[in-house]
Amino acid sequence: MTINYTTALITLATLNIDKLVNFYTSLLKQQPITNIPNVYAEFNLAGMRLGIFKPKQTHESEFQNAAKSKVSLCLEVSDLESAIAHITNLGYPPPGKIAIASHGREIYAYDPDGNRLILHQAITSNL
């Protein structure tokens, strides 16, 4: 038995939807493809969509004191230093240094709600 799906969508719950939508609009340099003010916004990313929603009032308590998420939004970039400069200019500088991993260079950053972003530049081969 399999699950037949048509696309992937990751969503972030927030009680500060305007702030988070503005952050991702600036970070991704695009307007949401769907925007219901104070309720939901959705961005079209390569290979998936990113949804940001404000929980209904009856569910707000589930998200108010949530522990740090184990999920990270990893964005592969072509120029890590430019991506770091961009997110720093938005007021959210990465707190650490660039790490070297087997798959390339990366740095952790955080959005206004504390969700982890991984900015990643893959190793390129000059063959």
Short mmCIF file of C-alpha atoms in Angstrom, two decimals, residues 20-109:
data_model
loop_
_atom_site.label_atom_id
_atom_site.label_comp_id
_atom_site.label_asym_id
_atom_site.label_seq_id
_atom_site.Cartn_x
_atom_site.Cartn_y
_atom_site.Cartn_z
CA LEU A 20 6.74 35.80 9.89
CA VAL A 21 5.11 36.37 6.48
CA ASN A 22 7.06 39.62 6.11
CA PHE A 23 10.29 37.83 7.06
CA TYR A 24 9.83 35.06 4.47
CA THR A 25 8.69 37.57 1.83
CA SER A 26 11.97 39.44 2.35
CA LEU A 27 14.13 36.33 2.74
CA LEU A 28 12.78 34.59 -0.36
CA LYS A 29 12.34 37.85 -2.31
CA GLN A 30 8.85 36.82 -3.42
CA GLN A 31 5.27 37.49 -2.50
CA PRO A 32 3.13 34.63 -1.17
CA ILE A 33 1.20 32.77 -3.88
CA THR A 34 -1.71 32.61 -1.43
CA ASN A 35 -2.29 35.22 1.24
CA ILE A 36 -5.29 35.33 3.57
CA PRO A 37 -4.41 38.18 5.96
CA ASN A 38 -3.96 37.13 9.59
CA VAL A 39 -4.79 33.51 8.69
CA TYR A 40 -2.52 31.86 6.09
CA ALA A 41 0.20 32.54 3.53
CA GLU A 42 1.94 30.17 1.17
CA PHE A 43 5.19 30.47 -0.78
CA ASN A 44 6.19 28.40 -3.78
CA LEU A 45 9.70 27.01 -3.30
CA ALA A 46 11.65 24.79 -5.66
CA GLY A 47 10.30 21.28 -5.11
CA MET A 48 7.78 22.18 -2.38
CA ARG A 49 5.59 24.84 -0.87
CA LEU A 50 5.97 26.63 2.46
CA GLY A 51 2.79 27.48 4.33
CA ILE A 52 2.56 29.80 7.32
CA PHE A 53 -0.62 29.77 9.36
CA LYS A 54 -2.06 31.29 12.47
CA PRO A 55 -3.72 28.58 14.55
CA LYS A 56 -7.38 29.01 15.38
CA GLN A 57 -7.85 30.52 18.80
CA THR A 58 -9.01 27.15 20.15
CA HIS A 59 -5.60 25.66 19.21
CA GLU A 60 -3.26 28.54 20.12
CA SER A 61 -2.18 26.92 23.39
CA GLU A 62 -0.62 24.04 21.43
CA PHE A 63 1.85 26.44 19.83
CA GLN A 64 2.47 29.09 22.50
CA ASN A 65 4.95 27.13 24.58
CA ALA A 66 6.17 24.63 22.00
CA ALA A 67 9.68 23.34 22.59
CA LYS A 68 12.23 23.96 19.87
CA SER A 69 11.27 22.07 16.76
CA LYS A 70 13.41 19.25 15.43
CA VAL A 71 12.47 20.27 11.90
CA SER A 72 14.75 22.59 9.92
CA LEU A 73 13.99 24.39 6.69
CA CYS A 74 17.11 23.82 4.60
CA LEU A 75 17.63 26.21 1.72
CA GLU A 76 20.39 25.32 -0.73
CA VAL A 77 22.02 28.51 -1.95
CA SER A 78 24.57 29.19 -4.68
CA ASP A 79 26.53 31.76 -2.62
CA LEU A 80 26.55 31.17 1.13
CA GLU A 81 28.22 34.48 2.00
CA SER A 82 25.57 36.45 0.07
CA ALA A 83 22.80 34.47 1.80
CA ILE A 84 24.36 35.22 5.19
CA ALA A 85 24.59 38.92 4.33
CA HIS A 86 20.95 38.92 3.21
CA ILE A 87 19.55 37.29 6.36
CA THR A 88 21.81 39.50 8.50
CA ASN A 89 20.42 42.60 6.74
CA LEU A 90 16.93 41.36 7.64
CA GLY A 91 17.98 41.53 11.30
CA TYR A 92 18.47 37.81 11.93
CA PRO A 93 22.21 37.12 11.72
CA PRO A 94 23.30 33.52 12.14
CA PRO A 95 24.61 33.06 15.68
CA GLY A 96 27.39 30.66 14.73
CA LYS A 97 30.08 30.16 12.14
CA ILE A 98 30.03 28.35 8.81
CA ALA A 99 30.42 24.61 9.29
CA ILE A 100 32.09 22.28 6.82
CA ALA A 101 30.09 19.11 6.24
CA SER A 102 30.68 16.18 3.90
CA HIS A 103 28.04 17.60 1.55
CA GLY A 104 29.21 21.23 1.56
CA ARG A 105 29.24 24.34 3.74
CA GLU A 106 26.33 25.40 5.92
CA ILE A 107 25.24 27.73 8.67
CA TYR A 108 22.27 27.77 11.00
CA ALA A 109 20.03 30.80 11.22
#
